[in-house]
Each structure stands twice: as structure tokens, then as C-alpha cells.
mmCIF file of C-alpha atoms in Angstrom:
data_model
loop_
_atom_site.group_PDB
_atom_site.id
_atom_site.type_symbol
_atom_site.label_atom_id
_atom_site.label_comp_id
_atom_site.label_asym_id
_atom_site.label_seq_id
_atom_site.Cartn_x
_atom_site.Cartn_y
_atom_site.Cartn_z
ATOM 1 C CA MET A 1 86.483 35.426 -61.207
ATOM 2 C CA GLN A 2 86.421 37.766 -64.226
ATOM 3 C CA SER A 3 83.729 39.939 -65.840
ATOM 4 C CA ASN A 4 82.925 39.756 -69.520
ATOM 5 C CA PRO A 5 81.215 42.232 -71.821
ATOM 6 C CA SER A 6 77.873 40.558 -71.303
ATOM 7 C CA GLY A 7 78.092 41.201 -67.582
ATOM 8 C CA ARG A 8 77.960 37.540 -66.653
ATOM 9 C CA VAL A 9 80.290 36.067 -64.105
ATOM 10 C CA ARG A 10 82.336 33.028 -65.232
ATOM 11 C CA HIS A 11 83.314 30.390 -62.718
ATOM 12 C CA ARG A 12 86.166 27.920 -63.238
ATOM 13 C CA LYS A 13 84.693 24.472 -63.652
ATOM 14 C CA ARG A 14 85.674 22.108 -60.882
ATOM 15 C CA PRO A 15 86.160 18.417 -61.632
ATOM 16 C CA SER A 16 83.373 16.278 -60.319
ATOM 17 C CA GLU A 17 83.899 13.262 -58.088
ATOM 18 C CA THR A 18 83.019 11.089 -61.042
ATOM 19 C CA ASP A 19 85.772 12.662 -63.147
ATOM 20 C CA ALA A 20 88.286 12.223 -60.341
ATOM 21 C CA THR A 21 87.315 8.602 -59.932
ATOM 22 C CA LYS A 22 87.743 8.010 -63.668
ATOM 23 C CA ALA A 23 91.140 9.705 -63.626
ATOM 24 C CA ASN A 24 92.295 7.609 -60.661
ATOM 25 C CA GLY A 25 90.987 4.483 -62.303
ATOM 26 C CA ALA A 26 92.841 5.279 -65.503
ATOM 27 C CA GLN A 27 96.032 5.881 -63.529
ATOM 28 C CA MET A 28 95.590 2.587 -61.661
ATOM 29 C CA LEU A 29 95.035 0.828 -65.000
ATOM 30 C CA VAL A 30 98.285 2.310 -66.366
ATOM 31 C CA ASP A 31 100.157 1.253 -63.237
ATOM 32 C CA ASP A 32 98.621 -2.199 -63.494
ATOM 33 C CA GLN A 33 99.804 -2.527 -67.099
ATOM 34 C CA ASN A 34 103.322 -1.451 -66.128
ATOM 35 C CA LYS A 35 103.238 -3.907 -63.276
ATOM 36 C CA TYR A 36 102.421 -6.826 -65.559
ATOM 37 C CA LYS A 37 104.897 -5.634 -68.188
ATOM 38 C CA LYS A 38 107.700 -5.661 -65.600
ATOM 39 C CA MET A 39 106.614 -9.120 -64.505
ATOM 40 C CA ARG A 40 106.827 -10.421 -68.086
ATOM 41 C CA ILE A 41 110.310 -8.968 -68.573
ATOM 42 C CA ARG A 42 111.483 -10.354 -65.248
ATOM 43 C CA THR A 43 109.999 -13.791 -66.013
ATOM 44 C CA LEU A 44 111.634 -13.960 -69.450
ATOM 45 C CA SER A 45 115.028 -13.024 -68.003
ATOM 46 C CA SER A 46 114.617 -15.638 -65.285
ATOM 47 C CA VAL A 47 113.844 -18.346 -67.850
ATOM 48 C CA TRP A 48 116.989 -17.489 -69.834
ATOM 49 C CA MET A 49 119.142 -17.476 -66.696
ATOM 50 C CA ILE A 50 117.763 -20.788 -65.429
ATOM 51 C CA GLY A 51 118.203 -22.394 -68.875
ATOM 52 C CA GLY A 52 121.832 -21.289 -69.078
ATOM 53 C CA PHE A 53 122.429 -22.393 -65.512
ATOM 54 C CA VAL A 54 121.093 -25.900 -66.218
ATOM 55 C CA LEU A 55 123.315 -26.190 -69.308
ATOM 56 C CA ILE A 56 126.427 -25.260 -67.316
ATOM 57 C CA ILE A 57 125.521 -27.749 -64.574
ATOM 58 C CA TYR A 58 125.297 -30.454 -67.235
ATOM 59 C CA MET A 59 128.754 -29.517 -68.588
ATOM 60 C CA GLY A 60 130.410 -30.207 -65.252
ATOM 61 C CA HIS A 61 132.501 -28.969 -62.351
ATOM 62 C CA LEU A 62 135.138 -27.050 -64.299
ATOM 63 C CA TYR A 63 132.524 -25.070 -66.227
ATOM 64 C CA ILE A 64 130.595 -24.281 -63.048
ATOM 65 C CA TRP A 65 133.809 -22.952 -61.530
ATOM 66 C CA ALA A 66 134.354 -20.831 -64.653
ATOM 67 C CA MET A 67 130.804 -19.481 -64.291
ATOM 68 C CA VAL A 68 131.494 -18.502 -60.679
ATOM 69 C CA VAL A 69 134.695 -16.703 -61.704
ATOM 70 C CA VAL A 70 132.822 -14.780 -64.420
ATOM 71 C CA ILE A 71 130.111 -13.815 -61.909
ATOM 72 C CA GLN A 72 132.760 -12.655 -59.442
ATOM 73 C CA PHE A 73 134.424 -10.568 -62.128
ATOM 74 C CA PHE A 74 131.216 -8.762 -63.129
ATOM 75 C CA MET A 75 130.124 -8.282 -59.517
ATOM 76 C CA THR A 76 133.481 -6.742 -58.702
ATOM 77 C CA LYS A 77 133.293 -4.529 -61.782
ATOM 78 C CA GLU A 78 129.827 -3.292 -60.771
ATOM 79 C CA LEU A 79 130.937 -2.559 -57.224
ATOM 80 C CA PHE A 80 134.182 -0.867 -58.265
ATOM 81 C CA ASN A 81 132.145 1.483 -60.443
ATOM 82 C CA LEU A 82 129.661 2.413 -57.704
ATOM 83 C CA LEU A 83 131.859 4.811 -55.758
ATOM 84 C CA ARG A 84 134.147 5.694 -58.631
ATOM 85 C CA LYS A 85 134.597 9.376 -59.452
ATOM 86 C CA VAL A 86 135.737 9.942 -63.009
ATOM 87 C CA ASN A 87 137.403 13.290 -62.347
ATOM 88 C CA GLU A 88 139.523 11.881 -59.527
ATOM 89 C CA ASP A 89 140.441 8.803 -61.565
ATOM 90 C CA ARG A 90 141.715 11.000 -64.379
ATOM 91 C CA GLN A 91 144.171 12.559 -61.966
ATOM 92 C CA LEU A 92 145.348 9.117 -60.801
ATOM 93 C CA PRO A 93 146.533 7.177 -63.857
ATOM 94 C CA GLY A 94 146.910 3.477 -63.109
ATOM 95 C CA PHE A 95 145.040 3.681 -59.812
ATOM 96 C CA ARG A 96 142.152 1.540 -61.103
ATOM 97 C CA ILE A 97 144.618 -1.166 -62.130
ATOM 98 C CA LEU A 98 145.673 -1.443 -58.481
ATOM 99 C CA ASN A 99 142.142 -2.482 -57.478
ATOM 100 C CA TRP A 100 142.197 -5.308 -60.022
ATOM 101 C CA PHE A 101 145.661 -6.313 -58.846
ATOM 102 C CA PHE A 102 144.211 -6.936 -55.374
ATOM 103 C CA PHE A 103 141.297 -8.818 -56.948
ATOM 104 C CA PHE A 104 143.515 -11.295 -58.838
ATOM 105 C CA THR A 105 145.782 -11.709 -55.789
ATOM 106 C CA ALA A 106 142.739 -12.668 -53.716
ATOM 107 C CA MET A 107 141.643 -15.074 -56.470
ATOM 108 C CA LEU A 108 145.045 -16.777 -56.487
ATOM 109 C CA PHE A 109 145.025 -17.119 -52.700
ATOM 110 C CA THR A 110 141.462 -18.413 -52.383
ATOM 111 C CA TYR A 111 141.415 -20.927 -55.211
ATOM 112 C CA GLY A 112 144.934 -22.050 -54.410
ATOM 113 C CA ARG A 113 143.678 -23.090 -50.984
ATOM 114 C CA PHE A 114 140.392 -24.621 -52.094
ATOM 115 C CA LEU A 115 141.570 -26.501 -55.199
ATOM 116 C CA SER A 116 145.136 -27.517 -54.371
ATOM 117 C CA ARG A 117 144.297 -31.230 -54.126
ATOM 118 C CA GLN A 118 142.371 -31.228 -57.415
ATOM 119 C CA LEU A 119 145.211 -29.385 -59.146
ATOM 120 C CA VAL A 120 147.849 -31.834 -57.898
ATOM 121 C CA ASN A 121 145.748 -34.833 -58.930
ATOM 122 C CA THR A 122 145.378 -33.369 -62.414
ATOM 123 C CA VAL A 123 149.119 -33.097 -63.136
ATOM 124 C CA THR A 124 150.401 -36.331 -61.563
ATOM 125 C CA SER A 125 151.175 -37.879 -64.969
ATOM 126 C CA ASP A 126 153.898 -35.293 -65.757
ATOM 127 C CA LYS A 127 156.816 -35.432 -63.321
ATOM 128 C CA LEU A 128 158.227 -31.959 -64.060
ATOM 129 C CA LEU A 129 154.828 -30.277 -64.023
ATOM 130 C CA TYR A 130 153.948 -32.154 -60.842
ATOM 131 C CA ARG A 131 157.061 -30.850 -59.083
ATOM 132 C CA THR A 132 156.378 -27.302 -60.258
ATOM 133 C CA VAL A 133 152.761 -27.343 -59.127
ATOM 134 C CA SER A 134 153.640 -28.991 -55.800
ATOM 135 C CA GLY A 135 156.243 -26.299 -55.139
ATOM 136 C CA LEU A 136 153.807 -23.514 -55.987
ATOM 137 C CA ILE A 137 151.195 -25.001 -53.674
ATOM 138 C CA LYS A 138 153.685 -25.402 -50.845
ATOM 139 C CA TYR A 139 154.685 -21.718 -51.039
ATOM 140 C CA GLN A 140 151.322 -20.455 -52.220
ATOM 141 C CA MET A 141 150.520 -18.514 -49.053
ATOM 142 C CA PHE A 142 153.902 -16.776 -49.081
ATOM 143 C CA ILE A 143 153.580 -15.913 -52.793
ATOM 144 C CA CYS A 144 150.129 -14.392 -52.256
ATOM 145 C CA TYR A 145 151.308 -12.422 -49.237
ATOM 146 C CA LEU A 146 154.249 -11.114 -51.252
ATOM 147 C CA LEU A 147 151.874 -10.004 -54.021
ATOM 148 C CA TYR A 148 149.686 -8.264 -51.456
ATOM 149 C CA ILE A 149 152.674 -6.413 -50.010
ATOM 150 C CA ILE A 150 153.601 -5.307 -53.527
ATOM 151 C CA GLY A 151 150.080 -3.901 -53.911
ATOM 152 C CA PHE A 152 150.299 -2.225 -50.497
ATOM 153 C CA VAL A 153 153.593 -0.518 -51.363
ATOM 154 C CA TRP A 154 152.184 0.394 -54.777
ATOM 155 C CA PHE A 155 149.246 2.101 -53.060
ATOM 156 C CA ILE A 156 151.472 4.083 -50.681
ATOM 157 C CA LEU A 157 153.690 5.261 -53.529
ATOM 158 C CA SER A 158 150.639 6.307 -55.549
ATOM 159 C CA LEU A 159 149.281 8.668 -52.862
ATOM 160 C CA LYS A 160 148.834 12.140 -54.278
ATOM 161 C CA LYS A 161 148.374 15.404 -52.436
ATOM 162 C CA LYS A 162 144.745 16.600 -52.187
ATOM 163 C CA MET A 163 143.603 13.114 -53.223
ATOM 164 C CA TYR A 164 144.276 11.248 -49.961
ATOM 165 C CA LYS A 165 140.637 10.980 -48.885
ATOM 166 C CA TYR A 166 139.500 9.577 -52.229
ATOM 167 C CA GLN A 167 142.400 7.132 -52.455
ATOM 168 C CA PHE A 168 141.997 5.760 -48.923
ATOM 169 C CA GLY A 169 138.246 5.507 -49.487
ATOM 170 C CA GLN A 170 138.819 3.431 -52.627
ATOM 171 C CA TYR A 171 141.413 1.301 -50.813
ATOM 172 C CA ALA A 172 138.916 0.492 -48.029
ATOM 173 C CA TRP A 173 136.115 -0.077 -50.565
ATOM 174 C CA THR A 174 138.289 -2.538 -52.485
ATOM 175 C CA HIS A 175 138.971 -4.581 -49.352
ATOM 176 C CA MET A 176 135.284 -4.559 -48.425
ATOM 177 C CA ILE A 177 134.445 -5.951 -51.871
ATOM 178 C CA LEU A 178 137.037 -8.709 -51.508
ATOM 179 C CA LEU A 179 135.755 -9.608 -48.045
ATOM 180 C CA LEU A 180 131.986 -9.442 -48.520
ATOM 181 C CA VAL A 181 131.789 -10.532 -52.155
ATOM 182 C CA PHE A 182 134.814 -12.446 -53.352
ATOM 183 C CA ALA A 183 135.556 -14.392 -50.155
ATOM 184 C CA GLN A 184 131.923 -15.445 -49.740
ATOM 185 C CA THR A 185 131.271 -16.513 -53.315
ATOM 186 C CA SER A 186 134.548 -18.468 -53.337
ATOM 187 C CA PHE A 187 133.037 -20.881 -50.827
ATOM 188 C CA THR A 188 130.750 -21.861 -53.685
ATOM 189 C CA VAL A 189 133.684 -23.472 -55.518
ATOM 190 C CA ALA A 190 134.592 -25.527 -52.452
ATOM 191 C CA ASN A 191 130.996 -26.781 -52.380
ATOM 192 C CA ILE A 192 131.125 -27.672 -56.090
ATOM 193 C CA TYR A 193 134.086 -30.019 -55.698
ATOM 194 C CA GLU A 194 132.588 -31.675 -52.619
ATOM 195 C CA GLY A 195 129.785 -32.669 -54.968
ATOM 196 C CA ILE A 196 127.642 -30.523 -57.274
ATOM 197 C CA PHE A 197 124.736 -31.393 -54.986
ATOM 198 C CA TRP A 198 126.144 -29.090 -52.273
ATOM 199 C CA PHE A 199 126.297 -26.227 -54.742
ATOM 200 C CA LEU A 200 123.140 -26.863 -56.741
ATOM 201 C CA LEU A 201 120.692 -27.453 -53.889
ATOM 202 C CA PRO A 202 121.509 -24.262 -51.899
ATOM 203 C CA ALA A 203 121.599 -22.166 -55.089
ATOM 204 C CA SER A 204 118.262 -23.622 -56.245
ATOM 205 C CA LEU A 205 116.639 -22.892 -52.902
ATOM 206 C CA ILE A 206 117.581 -19.225 -53.145
ATOM 207 C CA VAL A 207 116.108 -19.055 -56.650
ATOM 208 C CA ILE A 208 112.926 -20.799 -55.523
ATOM 209 C CA ASN A 209 112.606 -18.520 -52.496
ATOM 210 C CA ASP A 210 113.086 -15.414 -54.634
ATOM 211 C CA ILE A 211 110.553 -16.503 -57.273
ATOM 212 C CA ALA A 212 108.001 -17.658 -54.684
ATOM 213 C CA ALA A 213 108.358 -14.433 -52.670
ATOM 214 C CA TYR A 214 107.814 -12.401 -55.849
ATOM 215 C CA PHE A 215 104.651 -14.245 -56.912
ATOM 216 C CA PHE A 216 103.132 -14.563 -53.428
ATOM 217 C CA GLY A 217 103.817 -10.882 -52.862
ATOM 218 C CA PHE A 218 102.524 -9.968 -56.326
ATOM 219 C CA PHE A 219 99.159 -11.676 -55.899
ATOM 220 C CA PHE A 220 98.595 -11.699 -52.132
ATOM 221 C CA GLY A 221 100.957 -9.078 -50.685
ATOM 222 C CA ARG A 222 99.276 -6.557 -48.394
ATOM 223 C CA THR A 223 101.405 -6.174 -45.248
ATOM 224 C CA PRO A 224 104.845 -4.488 -45.557
ATOM 225 C CA LEU A 225 107.695 -6.600 -44.209
ATOM 226 C CA ILE A 226 110.645 -4.244 -43.747
ATOM 227 C CA LYS A 227 111.233 -0.564 -44.471
ATOM 228 C CA LEU A 228 114.499 -1.263 -46.312
ATOM 229 C CA SER A 229 112.523 -3.074 -49.030
ATOM 230 C CA PRO A 230 109.077 -1.474 -49.365
ATOM 231 C CA LYS A 231 107.959 -4.044 -51.961
ATOM 232 C CA LYS A 232 108.589 -6.993 -49.615
ATOM 233 C CA THR A 233 105.492 -8.245 -47.788
ATOM 234 C CA TRP A 234 104.787 -10.690 -44.969
ATOM 235 C CA GLU A 235 102.531 -12.683 -47.280
ATOM 236 C CA GLY A 236 105.365 -13.095 -49.778
ATOM 237 C CA PHE A 237 107.880 -13.917 -47.047
ATOM 238 C CA ILE A 238 105.722 -16.588 -45.366
ATOM 239 C CA GLY A 239 104.521 -18.125 -48.643
ATOM 240 C CA ALA A 240 108.082 -18.300 -49.970
ATOM 241 C CA SER A 241 109.338 -19.875 -46.721
ATOM 242 C CA VAL A 242 106.821 -22.713 -46.909
ATOM 243 C CA ALA A 243 107.523 -23.282 -50.615
ATOM 244 C CA THR A 244 111.306 -23.255 -50.050
ATOM 245 C CA ILE A 245 111.300 -25.741 -47.160
ATOM 246 C CA LEU A 246 109.032 -28.167 -49.028
ATOM 247 C CA SER A 247 111.160 -27.796 -52.160
ATOM 248 C CA ALA A 248 114.327 -28.504 -50.163
ATOM 249 C CA PHE A 249 112.970 -31.835 -48.948
ATOM 250 C CA LEU A 250 111.758 -32.915 -52.408
ATOM 251 C CA LEU A 251 114.744 -31.641 -54.414
ATOM 252 C CA ALA A 252 117.209 -33.377 -52.085
ATOM 253 C CA ASN A 253 115.568 -36.689 -52.925
ATOM 254 C CA LEU A 254 115.624 -35.966 -56.664
ATOM 255 C CA MET A 255 119.210 -34.665 -56.828
ATOM 256 C CA GLY A 256 120.485 -37.288 -54.418
ATOM 257 C CA SER A 257 119.718 -40.062 -56.897
ATOM 258 C CA PHE A 258 122.265 -38.848 -59.484
ATOM 259 C CA PRO A 259 125.948 -39.805 -58.956
ATOM 260 C CA TRP A 260 126.906 -36.938 -61.286
ATOM 261 C CA LEU A 261 125.640 -34.563 -58.599
ATOM 262 C CA THR A 262 126.645 -36.387 -55.423
ATOM 263 C CA CYS A 263 130.160 -37.668 -56.197
ATOM 264 C CA PRO A 264 133.051 -35.392 -55.173
ATOM 265 C CA ARG A 265 135.475 -34.400 -57.914
ATOM 266 C CA LYS A 266 139.116 -35.083 -57.028
ATOM 267 C CA ASP A 267 140.720 -33.468 -60.078
ATOM 268 C CA LEU A 268 139.998 -30.717 -62.630
ATOM 269 C CA SER A 269 138.760 -32.993 -65.410
ATOM 270 C CA THR A 270 135.239 -32.899 -66.856
ATOM 271 C CA GLY A 271 134.323 -36.589 -67.318
ATOM 272 C CA TRP A 272 131.293 -38.306 -65.834
ATOM 273 C CA LEU A 273 131.531 -39.537 -62.256
ATOM 274 C CA HIS A 274 130.614 -42.839 -60.636
ATOM 275 C CA CYS A 275 131.173 -43.537 -56.936
ATOM 276 C CA ASP A 276 129.762 -45.129 -53.821
ATOM 277 C CA PRO A 277 127.051 -42.644 -52.829
ATOM 278 C CA GLY A 278 127.785 -43.022 -49.123
ATOM 279 C CA PRO A 279 125.275 -43.322 -46.277
ATOM 280 C CA MET A 280 123.832 -39.830 -46.815
ATOM 281 C CA PHE A 281 122.481 -40.821 -50.229
ATOM 282 C CA LYS A 282 121.292 -44.356 -49.440
ATOM 283 C CA PRO A 283 117.580 -44.487 -48.640
ATOM 284 C CA ASP A 284 116.103 -45.380 -45.268
ATOM 285 C CA TYR A 285 112.690 -47.070 -45.249
ATOM 286 C CA TYR A 286 109.868 -45.880 -43.009
ATOM 287 C CA SER A 287 106.544 -47.645 -42.442
ATOM 288 C CA LEU A 288 103.518 -45.380 -42.613
ATOM 289 C CA PRO A 289 100.404 -45.707 -40.411
ATOM 290 C CA GLN A 290 97.616 -47.926 -41.693
ATOM 291 C CA TRP A 291 95.299 -45.019 -42.365
ATOM 292 C CA PHE A 292 97.501 -43.985 -45.345
ATOM 293 C CA PRO A 293 95.488 -45.468 -48.247
ATOM 294 C CA PHE A 294 98.106 -45.530 -51.011
ATOM 295 C CA TRP A 295 101.558 -45.937 -49.410
ATOM 296 C CA LYS A 296 102.689 -48.431 -46.827
ATOM 297 C CA ASP A 297 106.420 -47.672 -46.932
ATOM 298 C CA VAL A 298 108.323 -44.562 -47.923
ATOM 299 C CA GLU A 299 111.967 -44.095 -48.883
ATOM 300 C CA ILE A 300 113.769 -41.060 -47.467
ATOM 301 C CA LEU A 301 117.419 -40.201 -47.995
ATOM 302 C CA PRO A 302 119.187 -39.101 -44.793
ATOM 303 C CA VAL A 303 120.399 -36.012 -46.647
ATOM 304 C CA GLN A 304 116.758 -34.877 -46.965
ATOM 305 C CA TRP A 305 116.669 -34.089 -43.250
ATOM 306 C CA HIS A 306 119.773 -31.936 -43.662
ATOM 307 C CA ALA A 307 118.129 -30.292 -46.664
ATOM 308 C CA LEU A 308 115.407 -29.015 -44.329
ATOM 309 C CA ALA A 309 118.081 -27.048 -42.448
ATOM 310 C CA LEU A 310 119.310 -25.577 -45.728
ATOM 311 C CA GLY A 311 115.730 -24.717 -46.706
ATOM 312 C CA LEU A 312 115.074 -23.059 -43.361
ATOM 313 C CA PHE A 313 118.194 -20.929 -43.685
ATOM 314 C CA ALA A 314 117.417 -20.040 -47.320
ATOM 315 C CA SER A 315 113.930 -18.849 -46.390
ATOM 316 C CA ILE A 316 114.562 -17.109 -43.039
ATOM 317 C CA ILE A 317 118.173 -15.852 -42.942
ATOM 318 C CA ALA A 318 119.423 -15.619 -46.545
ATOM 319 C CA PRO A 319 116.867 -12.881 -47.460
ATOM 320 C CA PHE A 320 118.694 -10.609 -45.038
ATOM 321 C CA GLY A 321 121.514 -10.573 -47.596
ATOM 322 C CA GLY A 322 119.013 -8.870 -49.889
ATOM 323 C CA PHE A 323 117.938 -6.493 -47.122
ATOM 324 C CA PHE A 324 121.585 -5.600 -46.532
ATOM 325 C CA ALA A 325 121.999 -4.839 -50.235
ATOM 326 C CA SER A 326 118.803 -2.747 -50.211
ATOM 327 C CA GLY A 327 120.051 -0.739 -47.245
ATOM 328 C CA PHE A 328 123.382 -0.201 -48.959
ATOM 329 C CA LYS A 329 121.695 1.034 -52.143
ATOM 330 C CA ARG A 330 119.509 3.409 -50.141
ATOM 331 C CA ALA A 331 122.526 4.739 -48.261
ATOM 332 C CA PHE A 332 124.221 5.724 -51.527
ATOM 333 C CA LYS A 333 120.964 6.613 -53.333
ATOM 334 C CA PHE A 334 120.946 4.330 -56.342
ATOM 335 C CA LYS A 335 118.317 1.848 -57.491
ATOM 336 C CA ASP A 336 120.356 -1.152 -58.686
ATOM 337 C CA PHE A 337 123.973 -2.254 -58.722
ATOM 338 C CA GLY A 338 123.827 -2.444 -62.516
ATOM 339 C CA ASP A 339 121.549 -3.000 -65.503
ATOM 340 C CA SER A 340 123.022 -6.116 -67.115
ATOM 341 C CA ILE A 341 119.934 -8.308 -66.466
ATOM 342 C CA PRO A 342 116.589 -6.904 -67.741
ATOM 343 C CA GLY A 343 114.044 -6.725 -64.949
ATOM 344 C CA HIS A 344 116.553 -7.746 -62.277
ATOM 345 C CA GLY A 345 119.241 -5.054 -62.247
ATOM 346 C CA GLY A 346 122.882 -6.105 -62.096
ATOM 347 C CA ILE A 347 124.660 -9.361 -61.323
ATOM 348 C CA THR A 348 125.152 -8.237 -57.721
ATOM 349 C CA ASP A 349 121.398 -7.724 -57.297
ATOM 350 C CA ARG A 350 120.893 -11.433 -58.050
ATOM 351 C CA MET A 351 123.784 -12.683 -55.923
ATOM 352 C CA ASP A 352 123.223 -10.880 -52.618
ATOM 353 C CA CYS A 353 121.398 -13.818 -50.995
ATOM 354 C CA GLN A 354 123.479 -16.447 -52.816
ATOM 355 C CA MET A 355 126.651 -15.203 -51.100
ATOM 356 C CA VAL A 356 125.185 -15.679 -47.625
ATOM 357 C CA MET A 357 123.813 -19.098 -48.580
ATOM 358 C CA ALA A 358 127.112 -20.339 -50.040
ATOM 359 C CA VAL A 359 129.000 -19.709 -46.797
ATOM 360 C CA PHE A 360 126.318 -21.424 -44.709
ATOM 361 C CA ALA A 361 126.220 -24.461 -47.024
ATOM 362 C CA TYR A 362 130.009 -24.840 -46.804
ATOM 363 C CA ILE A 363 130.126 -24.516 -43.018
ATOM 364 C CA TYR A 364 127.129 -26.836 -42.589
ATOM 365 C CA HIS A 365 128.726 -29.465 -44.842
ATOM 366 C CA GLN A 366 132.055 -29.275 -43.002
ATOM 367 C CA SER A 367 130.361 -29.426 -39.579
ATOM 368 C CA PHE A 368 127.589 -31.998 -40.015
ATOM 369 C CA ILE A 369 128.173 -33.917 -43.254
ATOM 370 C CA MET A 370 131.881 -34.358 -43.869
ATOM 371 C CA GLN A 371 133.543 -37.155 -41.912
ATOM 372 C CA GLN A 372 135.701 -35.682 -39.169
ATOM 373 C CA ASP A 373 137.825 -38.780 -38.611
ATOM 374 C CA LEU A 374 141.049 -39.261 -40.546
ATOM 375 C CA SER A 375 140.580 -41.085 -43.816
ATOM 376 C CA VAL A 376 142.901 -42.308 -46.541
ATOM 377 C CA ASP A 377 141.843 -39.417 -48.768
ATOM 378 C CA MET A 378 142.533 -36.838 -46.064
ATOM 379 C CA ILE A 379 145.995 -38.280 -45.304
ATOM 380 C CA LEU A 380 146.819 -38.490 -48.996
ATOM 381 C CA ASP A 381 145.682 -34.898 -49.433
ATOM 382 C CA GLN A 382 148.069 -33.724 -46.704
ATOM 383 C CA ILE A 383 150.943 -35.743 -48.198
ATOM 384 C CA LEU A 384 150.429 -34.287 -51.670
ATOM 385 C CA ARG A 385 150.087 -30.743 -50.376
ATOM 386 C CA SER A 386 152.855 -30.729 -47.748
ATOM 387 C CA LEU A 387 155.642 -33.010 -49.041
ATOM 388 C CA THR A 388 157.930 -32.569 -51.998
ATOM 389 C CA TYR A 389 158.218 -35.260 -54.672
ATOM 390 C CA GLU A 390 161.437 -36.608 -53.098
ATOM 391 C CA GLU A 391 159.869 -36.675 -49.618
ATOM 392 C CA GLN A 392 156.846 -38.534 -50.966
ATOM 393 C CA HIS A 393 159.166 -41.082 -52.611
ATOM 394 C CA ILE A 394 161.006 -41.607 -49.289
ATOM 395 C CA LEU A 395 157.668 -42.053 -47.479
ATOM 396 C CA TYR A 396 156.557 -44.565 -50.099
ATOM 397 C CA THR A 397 159.802 -46.562 -49.710
ATOM 398 C CA GLN A 398 159.685 -46.562 -45.909
ATOM 399 C CA LEU A 399 156.009 -47.479 -45.803
ATOM 400 C CA GLY A 400 156.695 -50.374 -48.187
ATOM 401 C CA SER A 401 159.506 -51.629 -45.917
ATOM 402 C CA VAL A 402 157.257 -51.486 -42.853
ATOM 403 C CA LEU A 403 154.492 -53.405 -44.607
ATOM 404 C CA ARG A 404 156.921 -56.075 -45.888
ATOM 405 C CA GLU A 405 158.316 -56.618 -42.364
ATOM 406 C CA ARG A 406 154.811 -57.044 -40.985
ATOM 407 C CA LEU A 407 153.917 -59.530 -43.697
ATOM 408 C CA VAL A 408 157.078 -61.565 -42.973
ATOM 409 C CA GLY A 409 156.325 -61.590 -39.241
ATOM 410 C CA GLN A 410 152.791 -62.927 -39.715
ATOM 411 C CA PRO A 411 152.270 -66.653 -38.967
#
């Protein structure tokens, strides 16, 4: 309150309720516009990613594997940079190279185990190359362990006074990345060569669940789901779960009709595949009750029932991979793992649930789908992986002698 020459008292004008309401409404309108702008950016990025993904699937197994390797590389790069301190790195020349040395050692170990049969089958036409590859596969575990020991000794020799805490922290962080990221995503490659179906269906379900959760939460979300992710809602979670499980059942039928997706790949070539689909992909016929007006019989692939299990896991358990990532980001106070994908963050932000799903799909396939009894392919795989070329030749000769003796002894 101040006096003026005229003797009148001036009062500061207070905003009316109407003005406040208008201001709040304007702010809500601005927020609404930002909300829809972010949705448009996110949708456009998703369309580009899905289009590129479909193209790579069409190109074949080898290109899908290459895509996984590229994703692993960028995820590892993002995670290496999270806890990196530039000042400390400047005092440790070559220390960052050590982290990548462990990364490529882990890559050699993992893919050497998963793809040894395909690699051997690819080089069988060249005798010298076949012997070299067979020898490398036989001693692959020892070679990888030797490389790891080299890295371990390298790390010890690189320890520098007053830098111990930072160096041991980076050493532990590197191993955590290899365990939680690299090891899990590598199961994806094993699924690819069992049949693209076992890679494509689980990956698609995660994408569907993520998109459905976003749109159900965007339009209907009211009830917060978990404190780690304030934007997640129960409405989005439940709506996405229903959409994912239904999609799993329908997509399994669609994908299961293409040999290109269901046939396992036994080498590293890229040609089209044709094979006996096996009982999982041959339809069973079910008669419907009479009160169904349009259908009397329905065809269901046995694999569709297994797809329901994958859909249930993708909708209920896999999102916890995202919650884990959210908790990790909150612990270290950063928003995203990177900014390489507009509207989505980094590569790691898109792969958190995929990693969990890939491991489950592999274990589920090995436990409930893959034949556990010995087969010709399994025996042949062990022979190619465990025996040298000379030992295989001896086995071939002896087996031929046994078969000839049995044929002579038959009446």
C-alpha cells in the first residue's frame, strides 16, 4: 500500500477466479498440444522402425543376426557412456579399449556356442577351411577363456594409484552389461536359427504390448500402476495384456503358415527355405457348437496354444524389464539411455523388455517345443562339433562296415 499525491490509496489488483481459470485452461491446452506432438513424433519413429524391421526379416536369417549384433553394439556403447567420467578416462589412456575387448570376447564365446553347427555346415565344401573351422570350434571355449584372462591381466596391470575405485567400478559395470544385456540378447540369435518364427513372434508381442499400453494409457489411463514409471497406468496395462494375448493367438496362425518363418536354418546362407513343417505347424480341426451361425469347423495350429503362453509372459512379466530400466535410470538420475530414436530415447530404452522376452522364448522352446529324444540331426551335430575330420572319416568307414555286415546277414 502506497500513498500518491492525490491522497488516494492504491491497491494491487488481485487476479479473479475467472482469470485463474483461463490461465489454467491455457496451460492445459499447451500441455495437451505438447502431448499430441510427442505422440506424433513417437508414432512416426515407430513406423520407420517397424518398416525397417520387416525389410530385414524378409532378407533372412543372416541379416537378422547382423541387426542383433548392431543393436548389441549400440546398446553397449550407450551403457558404457552412462557411468563414464571424462576426466578419469583422460588419465587412463587405453582403458576404454579394455571394455570393448571384453565385449568382443563375449561375442566370440556366445556366437561360437550358438552357431557352431551352422558355421560347420557352411564350410563343408572346402576341406582345408572345414578342418580349420572344426579345430576352432573344438577349442573355442579354451580360446575365449584365454582371451578373458588376457583382459583380466591387462586390467590388473592398468591399475593406477588414486584411480582404483573408478577402475574397479568400470570393471564391474562392464561385466554387468555383458551379463544383463549381451548374454540375454544373444539368446535371440539362437531363436532365429531355430526358425524365424521363434524370434519374430516374441519380438512382435513386445512391440504390440508397448504400443497398446501407450494408446490405452493415453486415452483411458487414470490409475497409476507403479511408482517407478509414473506414466504407466492400470488401464494401459490391462488393455495391453488383452490385446497382446489375442494377438499372440492370431499371429501364431498367420506366421505358422509360412515355411520361410518356421523352417530352422542349418547353415549361414540366405536362400529361401522349404521343409516339413512338423506337427506344431500342422492344423488340428475342431467342431464348433451348432449355435455358431457361420463356422462349423475351425483350424487351429498346435503352436497357437503355446503362443498364448508367450503372450501371457509378454504382457505380464516382460514389462518388468522396463520397470527395472526405469528404476535404474532413476537411481542414476537420467531420463533416457540415449537419444538415437526420436520420441523413444536410446536403443536400450526400446530393448529392455525384448531382452527378458528373448530368454523366455529360448527356454520355453527348448523345454516344451524342441524334441528331447535323440535325432539324426542332434547326433550329426555332436559329430561335427566334437570329432576331427580324420575321426569323422574313421566313424564313417566303421559305420559303413557295420551296415554292410548287417545287410549280408539278412535272409
